[in-house]
Coordinates of C-alpha atoms and ligand atoms in Angstrom, one line a residue:
X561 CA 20.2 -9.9 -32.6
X562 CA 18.2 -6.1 -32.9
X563 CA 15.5 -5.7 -30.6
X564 CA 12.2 -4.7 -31.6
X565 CA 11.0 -1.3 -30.4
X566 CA 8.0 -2.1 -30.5
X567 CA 8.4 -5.5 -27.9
X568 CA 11.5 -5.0 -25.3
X569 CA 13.8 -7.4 -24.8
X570 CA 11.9 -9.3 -21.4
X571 CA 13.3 -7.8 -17.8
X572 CA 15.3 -11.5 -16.0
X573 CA 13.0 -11.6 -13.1
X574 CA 13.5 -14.5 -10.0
X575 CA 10.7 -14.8 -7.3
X576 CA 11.2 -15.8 -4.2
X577 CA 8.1 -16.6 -2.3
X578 CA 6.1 -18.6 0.5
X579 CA 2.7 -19.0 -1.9
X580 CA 0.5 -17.6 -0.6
X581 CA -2.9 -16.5 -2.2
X582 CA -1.3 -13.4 -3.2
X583 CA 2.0 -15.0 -4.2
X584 CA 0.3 -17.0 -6.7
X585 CA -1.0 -13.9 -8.2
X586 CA 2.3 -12.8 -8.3
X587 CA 3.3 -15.9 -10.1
X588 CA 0.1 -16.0 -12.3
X589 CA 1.0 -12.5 -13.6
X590 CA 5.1 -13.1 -14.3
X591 CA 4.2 -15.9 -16.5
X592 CA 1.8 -14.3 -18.6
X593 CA 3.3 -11.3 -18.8
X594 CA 5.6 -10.4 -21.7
X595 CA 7.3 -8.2 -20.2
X596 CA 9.2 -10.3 -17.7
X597 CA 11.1 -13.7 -18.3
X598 CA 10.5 -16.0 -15.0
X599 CA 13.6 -17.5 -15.0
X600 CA 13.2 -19.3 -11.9
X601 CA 11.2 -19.6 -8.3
X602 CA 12.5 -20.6 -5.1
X603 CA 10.4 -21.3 -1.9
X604 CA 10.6 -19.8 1.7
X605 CA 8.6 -20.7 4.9
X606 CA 6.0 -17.9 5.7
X607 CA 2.4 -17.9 4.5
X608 CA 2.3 -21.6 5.4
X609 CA 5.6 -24.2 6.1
X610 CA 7.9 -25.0 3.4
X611 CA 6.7 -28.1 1.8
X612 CA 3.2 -26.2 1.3
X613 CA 5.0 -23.5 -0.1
X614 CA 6.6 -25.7 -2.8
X615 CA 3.8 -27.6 -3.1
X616 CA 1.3 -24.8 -4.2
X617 CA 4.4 -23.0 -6.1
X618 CA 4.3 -25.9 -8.5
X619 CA 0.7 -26.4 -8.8
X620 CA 0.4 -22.2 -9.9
X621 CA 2.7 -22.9 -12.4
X622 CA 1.5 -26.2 -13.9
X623 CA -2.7 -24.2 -13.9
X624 CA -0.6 -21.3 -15.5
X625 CA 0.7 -22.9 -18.3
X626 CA 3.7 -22.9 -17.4
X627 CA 5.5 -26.2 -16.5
X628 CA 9.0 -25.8 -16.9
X629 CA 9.7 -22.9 -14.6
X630 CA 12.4 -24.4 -12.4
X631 CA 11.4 -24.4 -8.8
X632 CA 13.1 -24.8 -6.0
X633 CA 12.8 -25.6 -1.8
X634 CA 14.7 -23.1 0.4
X635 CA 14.7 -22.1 4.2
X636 CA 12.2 -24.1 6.4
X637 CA 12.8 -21.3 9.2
X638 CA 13.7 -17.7 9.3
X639 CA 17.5 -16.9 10.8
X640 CA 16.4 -16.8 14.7
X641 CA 12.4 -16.9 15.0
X642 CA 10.3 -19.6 15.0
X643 CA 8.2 -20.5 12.0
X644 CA 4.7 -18.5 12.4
X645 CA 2.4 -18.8 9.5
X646 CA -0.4 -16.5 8.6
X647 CA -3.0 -20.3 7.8
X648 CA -5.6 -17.8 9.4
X649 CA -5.7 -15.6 5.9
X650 CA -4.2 -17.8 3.5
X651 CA -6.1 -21.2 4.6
X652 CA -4.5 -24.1 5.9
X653 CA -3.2 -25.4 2.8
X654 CA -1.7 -22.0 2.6
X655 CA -3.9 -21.6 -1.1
X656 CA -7.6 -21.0 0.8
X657 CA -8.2 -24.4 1.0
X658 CA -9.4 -24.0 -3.0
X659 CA -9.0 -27.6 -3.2
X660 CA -6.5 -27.6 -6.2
X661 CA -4.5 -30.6 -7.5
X662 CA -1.3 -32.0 -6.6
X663 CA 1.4 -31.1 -9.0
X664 CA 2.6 -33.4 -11.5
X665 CA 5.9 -32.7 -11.0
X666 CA 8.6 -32.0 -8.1
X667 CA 11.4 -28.8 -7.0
X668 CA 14.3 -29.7 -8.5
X669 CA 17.4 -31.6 -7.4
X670 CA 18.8 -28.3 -5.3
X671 CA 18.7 -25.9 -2.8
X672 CA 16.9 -22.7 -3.3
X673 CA 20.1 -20.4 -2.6
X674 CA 21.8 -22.7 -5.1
X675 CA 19.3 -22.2 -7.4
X676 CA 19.0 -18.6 -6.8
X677 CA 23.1 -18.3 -8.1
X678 CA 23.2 -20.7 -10.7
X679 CA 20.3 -18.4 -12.5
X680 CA 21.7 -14.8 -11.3
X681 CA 24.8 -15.7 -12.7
X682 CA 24.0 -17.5 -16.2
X683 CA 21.2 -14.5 -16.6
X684 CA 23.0 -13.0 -20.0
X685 CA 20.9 -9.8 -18.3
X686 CA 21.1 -8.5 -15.0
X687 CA 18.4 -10.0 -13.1
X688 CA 15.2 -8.5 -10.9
X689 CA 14.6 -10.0 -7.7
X690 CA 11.2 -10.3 -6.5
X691 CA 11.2 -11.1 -2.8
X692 CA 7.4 -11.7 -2.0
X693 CA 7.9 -13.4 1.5
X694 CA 10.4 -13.6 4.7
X695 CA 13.8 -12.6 3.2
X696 CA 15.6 -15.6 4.6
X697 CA 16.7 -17.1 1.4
X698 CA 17.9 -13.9 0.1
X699 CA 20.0 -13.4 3.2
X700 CA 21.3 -16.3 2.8
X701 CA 22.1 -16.1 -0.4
X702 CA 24.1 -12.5 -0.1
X703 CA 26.0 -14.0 2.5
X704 CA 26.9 -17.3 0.7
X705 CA 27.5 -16.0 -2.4
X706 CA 28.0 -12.2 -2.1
X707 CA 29.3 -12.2 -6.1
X708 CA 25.9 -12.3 -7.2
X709 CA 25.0 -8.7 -6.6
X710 CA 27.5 -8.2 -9.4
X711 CA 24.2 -9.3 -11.6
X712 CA 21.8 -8.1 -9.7
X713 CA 19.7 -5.0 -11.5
X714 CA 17.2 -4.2 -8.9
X715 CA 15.6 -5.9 -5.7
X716 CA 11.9 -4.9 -5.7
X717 CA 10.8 -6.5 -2.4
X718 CA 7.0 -6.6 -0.8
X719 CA 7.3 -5.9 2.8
X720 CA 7.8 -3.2 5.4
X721 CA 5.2 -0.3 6.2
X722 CA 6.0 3.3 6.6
X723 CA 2.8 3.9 8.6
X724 CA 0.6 0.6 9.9
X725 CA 1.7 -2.9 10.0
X726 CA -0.3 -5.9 10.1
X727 CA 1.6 -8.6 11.7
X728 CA 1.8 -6.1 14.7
X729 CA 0.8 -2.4 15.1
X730 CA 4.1 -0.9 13.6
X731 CA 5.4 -4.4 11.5
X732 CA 4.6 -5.9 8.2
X733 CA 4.3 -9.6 8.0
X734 CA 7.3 -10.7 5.6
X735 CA 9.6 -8.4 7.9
X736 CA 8.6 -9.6 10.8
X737 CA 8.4 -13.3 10.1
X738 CA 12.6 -12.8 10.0
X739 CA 13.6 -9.0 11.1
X740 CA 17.1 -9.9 10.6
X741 CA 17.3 -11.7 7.2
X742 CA 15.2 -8.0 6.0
X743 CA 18.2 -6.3 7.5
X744 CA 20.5 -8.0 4.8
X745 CA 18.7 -7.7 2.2
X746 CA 18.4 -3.8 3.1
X747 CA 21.9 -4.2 3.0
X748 CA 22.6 -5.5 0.2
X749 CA 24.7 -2.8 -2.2
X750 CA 22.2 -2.6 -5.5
X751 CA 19.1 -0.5 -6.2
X752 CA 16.5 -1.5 -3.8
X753 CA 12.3 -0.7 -4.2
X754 CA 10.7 -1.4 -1.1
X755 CA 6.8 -2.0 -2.2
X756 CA 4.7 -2.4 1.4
X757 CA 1.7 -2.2 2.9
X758 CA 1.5 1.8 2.3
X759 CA 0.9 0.9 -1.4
X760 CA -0.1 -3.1 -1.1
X761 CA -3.4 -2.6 0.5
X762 CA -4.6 0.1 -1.8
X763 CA -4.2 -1.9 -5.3
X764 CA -8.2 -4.1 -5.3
X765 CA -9.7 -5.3 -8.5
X766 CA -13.5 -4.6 -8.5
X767 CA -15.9 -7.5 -7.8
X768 CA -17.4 -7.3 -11.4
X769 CA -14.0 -8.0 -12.7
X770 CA -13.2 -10.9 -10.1
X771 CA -17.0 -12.7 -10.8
X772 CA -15.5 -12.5 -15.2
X773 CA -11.8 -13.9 -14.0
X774 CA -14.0 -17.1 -11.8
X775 CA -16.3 -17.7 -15.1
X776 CA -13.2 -18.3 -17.3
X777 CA -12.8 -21.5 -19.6
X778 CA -9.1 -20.8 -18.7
X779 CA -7.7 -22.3 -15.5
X780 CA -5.2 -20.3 -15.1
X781 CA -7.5 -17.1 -15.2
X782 CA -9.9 -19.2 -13.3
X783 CA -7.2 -19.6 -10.5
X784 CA -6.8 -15.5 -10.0
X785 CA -10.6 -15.2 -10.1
X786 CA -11.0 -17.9 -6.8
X787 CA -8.0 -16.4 -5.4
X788 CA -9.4 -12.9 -6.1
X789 CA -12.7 -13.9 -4.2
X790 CA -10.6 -15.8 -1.5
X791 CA -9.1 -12.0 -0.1
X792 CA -12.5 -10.3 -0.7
X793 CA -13.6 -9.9 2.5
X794 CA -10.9 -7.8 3.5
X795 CA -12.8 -5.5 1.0
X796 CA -16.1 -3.2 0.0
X797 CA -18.7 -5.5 0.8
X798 CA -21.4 -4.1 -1.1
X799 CA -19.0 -4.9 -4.0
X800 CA -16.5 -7.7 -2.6
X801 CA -13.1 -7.4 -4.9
X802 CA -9.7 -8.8 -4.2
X803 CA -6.2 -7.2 -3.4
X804 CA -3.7 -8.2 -6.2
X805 CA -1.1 -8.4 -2.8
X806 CA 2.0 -9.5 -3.9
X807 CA 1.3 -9.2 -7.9
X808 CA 1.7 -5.7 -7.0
X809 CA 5.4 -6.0 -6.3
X810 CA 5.1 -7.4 -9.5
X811 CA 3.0 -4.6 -11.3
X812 CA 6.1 -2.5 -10.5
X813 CA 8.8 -3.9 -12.0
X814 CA 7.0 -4.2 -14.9
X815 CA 5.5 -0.6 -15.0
X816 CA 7.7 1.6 -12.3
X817 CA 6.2 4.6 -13.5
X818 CA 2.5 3.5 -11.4
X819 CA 4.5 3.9 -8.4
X820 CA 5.2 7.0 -6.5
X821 CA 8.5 6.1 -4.6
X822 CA 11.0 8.3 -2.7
X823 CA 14.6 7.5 -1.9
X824 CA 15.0 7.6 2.1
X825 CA 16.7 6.4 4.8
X826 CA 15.3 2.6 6.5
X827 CA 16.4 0.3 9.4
X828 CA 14.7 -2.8 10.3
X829 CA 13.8 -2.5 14.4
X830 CA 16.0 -5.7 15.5
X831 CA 15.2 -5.3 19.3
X832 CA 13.0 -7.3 21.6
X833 CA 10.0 -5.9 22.0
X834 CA 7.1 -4.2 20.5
X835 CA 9.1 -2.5 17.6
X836 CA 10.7 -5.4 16.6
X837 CA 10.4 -6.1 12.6
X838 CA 9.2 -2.6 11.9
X839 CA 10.5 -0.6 8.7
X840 CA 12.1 2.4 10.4
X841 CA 11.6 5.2 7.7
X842 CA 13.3 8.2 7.7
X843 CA 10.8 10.5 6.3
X844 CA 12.1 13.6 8.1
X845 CA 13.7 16.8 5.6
X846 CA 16.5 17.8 7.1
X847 CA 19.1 15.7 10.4
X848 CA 17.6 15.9 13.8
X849 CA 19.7 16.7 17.3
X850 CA 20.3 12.8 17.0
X851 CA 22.5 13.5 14.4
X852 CA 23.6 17.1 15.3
X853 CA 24.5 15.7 18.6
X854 CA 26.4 13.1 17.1
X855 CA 24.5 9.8 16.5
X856 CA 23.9 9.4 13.0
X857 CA 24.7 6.0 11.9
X858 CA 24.9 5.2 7.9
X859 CA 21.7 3.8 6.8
X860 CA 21.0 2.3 3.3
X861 CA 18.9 4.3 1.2
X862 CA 15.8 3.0 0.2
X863 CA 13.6 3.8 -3.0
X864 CA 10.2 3.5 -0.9
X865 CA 6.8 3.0 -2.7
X866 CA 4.6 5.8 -1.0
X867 CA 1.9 6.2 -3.8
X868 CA 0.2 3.8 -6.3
X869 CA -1.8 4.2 -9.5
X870 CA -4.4 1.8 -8.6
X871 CA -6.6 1.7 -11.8
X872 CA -3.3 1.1 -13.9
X873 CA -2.2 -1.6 -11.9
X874 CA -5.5 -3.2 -12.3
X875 CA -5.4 -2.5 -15.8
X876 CA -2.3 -4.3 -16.4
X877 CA -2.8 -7.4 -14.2
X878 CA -6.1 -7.7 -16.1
X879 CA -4.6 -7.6 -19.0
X880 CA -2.1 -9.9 -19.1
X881 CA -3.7 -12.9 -17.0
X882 CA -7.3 -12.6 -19.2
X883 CA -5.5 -11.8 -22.5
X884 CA -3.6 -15.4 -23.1
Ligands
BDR1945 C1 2.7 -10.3 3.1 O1 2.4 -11.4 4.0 C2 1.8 -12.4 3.4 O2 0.7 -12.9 4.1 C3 1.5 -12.0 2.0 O3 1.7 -13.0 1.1 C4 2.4 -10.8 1.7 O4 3.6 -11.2 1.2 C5 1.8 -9.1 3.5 O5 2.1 -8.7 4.8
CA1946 CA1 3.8 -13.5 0.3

């Protein structure tokens, strides 16, 4: 069939997440947006245990309009850590405690990494993955069933920090949650964009636009607006807005060109201790006497998010969860 010019044939995108107030603005904006055809979601322990995960993954879809998404449960624990949630930011139903309904309807009859290769593979387009949470599914799915990567176009992944982490001083949360599942996916052979907290803080919507989202007659607009106000106090309080978060990872598969991104060098820290789960970035011009000296190791390369177009970002998660 010719493709219109004017409307591109939708980008295959898959998210995998642990929802998440900022997951579910992920999820609000891949549904709505026109760009991207969510062919599936799959579920991961992070923001809040598995269950929760699934459970608030299902109830975004159902206030977004869109049902039929198939969803599915994955890892209920990273590879060797411990579950540790983050209930302290996200509330502790992992959604702010908005007091949303139950779904209607339940994950379906199989595993996440099952899920996750069943829909790479049938995708009649290579397919973006958008990792918005500890990589453990993904891991586990590149070492199940390596063949995917054959239909694979991009992995655009929110985690890591070049500068500051949060979950520690030098480690980002999703990272750290399962240091060694991020090392696979680092790994993993196919073009990767690594969208962290260098660019994931910056990207706010204004209060004035989060108070129209909240007054919507929509509930699926409605939703972003509560979830909006839910990570305002992290921002301006003379003007409390919200951090689009994840639905930034989001923003840049659909419009790469707001992101400022340079191919480099990263390791994940896998050692005990106070580096563990940092994004090692090798930001440096030119080898070092490590490497003159012998000691450079081969290190996948990395197209890392160092800049964002704020405004544009906004712009475009505006437009395509107010203008259903
Ligand atoms: C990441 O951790 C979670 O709390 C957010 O959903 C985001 O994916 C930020 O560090
Ligand atoms: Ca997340």
């Amino acid at each position: 069939m010719p493709t219109d010019p004017q409307r591109p044939t939708p980008i295959p995108v898959i998210i995998d997440c642990d929802t998440g107030i900022d997951d579910a603005l992920a999820l609000l904006l891949a549904v709505r947006h026109p760009r991207l055809d969510l062919r599936a979601v799959t579920c991961v322990a992070g923001n809040t245990d598995v269950d929760g995960v699934v459970r608030n993954t299902l109830t975004v879809l159902e206030q977004a309009g869109a049902p039929g998404i198939p969803v599915a449960r994955g890892a209920e624990r990273p590879l060797i850590e411990a579950v540790r949630t983050a209930r302290h930011v996200h509330g502790h139903d992992g959604m702010g405690d908005l007091g949303l309904p139950a779904p209607a309807r339940t994950p379906v009859d199989t595993d996440a990494v099952s899920l996750l290769r069943r829909e790479i593979l049938a995708s009649p387009r290579p397919v973006t993955l958008i990792p918005t949470a500890p990589a453990t599914n993904i891991a586990l799915l590149l070492r199940t069933h390596p063949e995917v990567t054959r239909n694979i176009e991009r992995i655009v992944f929110m985690g890591g920090a070049v500068a500051t982490g949060n979950a520690t001083p030098v480690a980002e949360f999703n990272v750290w949650h399962d240091p060694e599942a991020a090392a696979i996916l680092l790994t993993a052979g196919v073009p990767i964009t690594m969208y962290g907290l260098d660019v994931f803080e910056r990207v706010v919507v204004p209060g004035a636009d989060v108070r129209r989202l909240r007054a919507s007659t929509d509930p699926g607009t409605r939703l972003a607006g509560a979830l909006l106000t839910h990570r305002g106090p992290a921002t301006d309080e003379a003007d409390p807005g919200g951090g689009l978060g994840d639905a930034g990872a989001v923003c840049a598969v659909i419009d790469p060109a707001g992101l400022t991104t340079h191919r480099l060098p990263v390791e994940v820290v896998l050692s005990p201790g106070p580096a563990r789960g940092q994004t090692l970035v090798d930001r440096r011009a030119r080898p070092g006497e490590s490497e003159l000296h012998g000691d450079a190791r081969e290190q996948p390369l990395v197209d890392v998010a160092l800049e964002v177009d704020v405004e544009r970002y906004v712009a475009l998660y505006l437009d395509a969860v107010e203008g259903i």
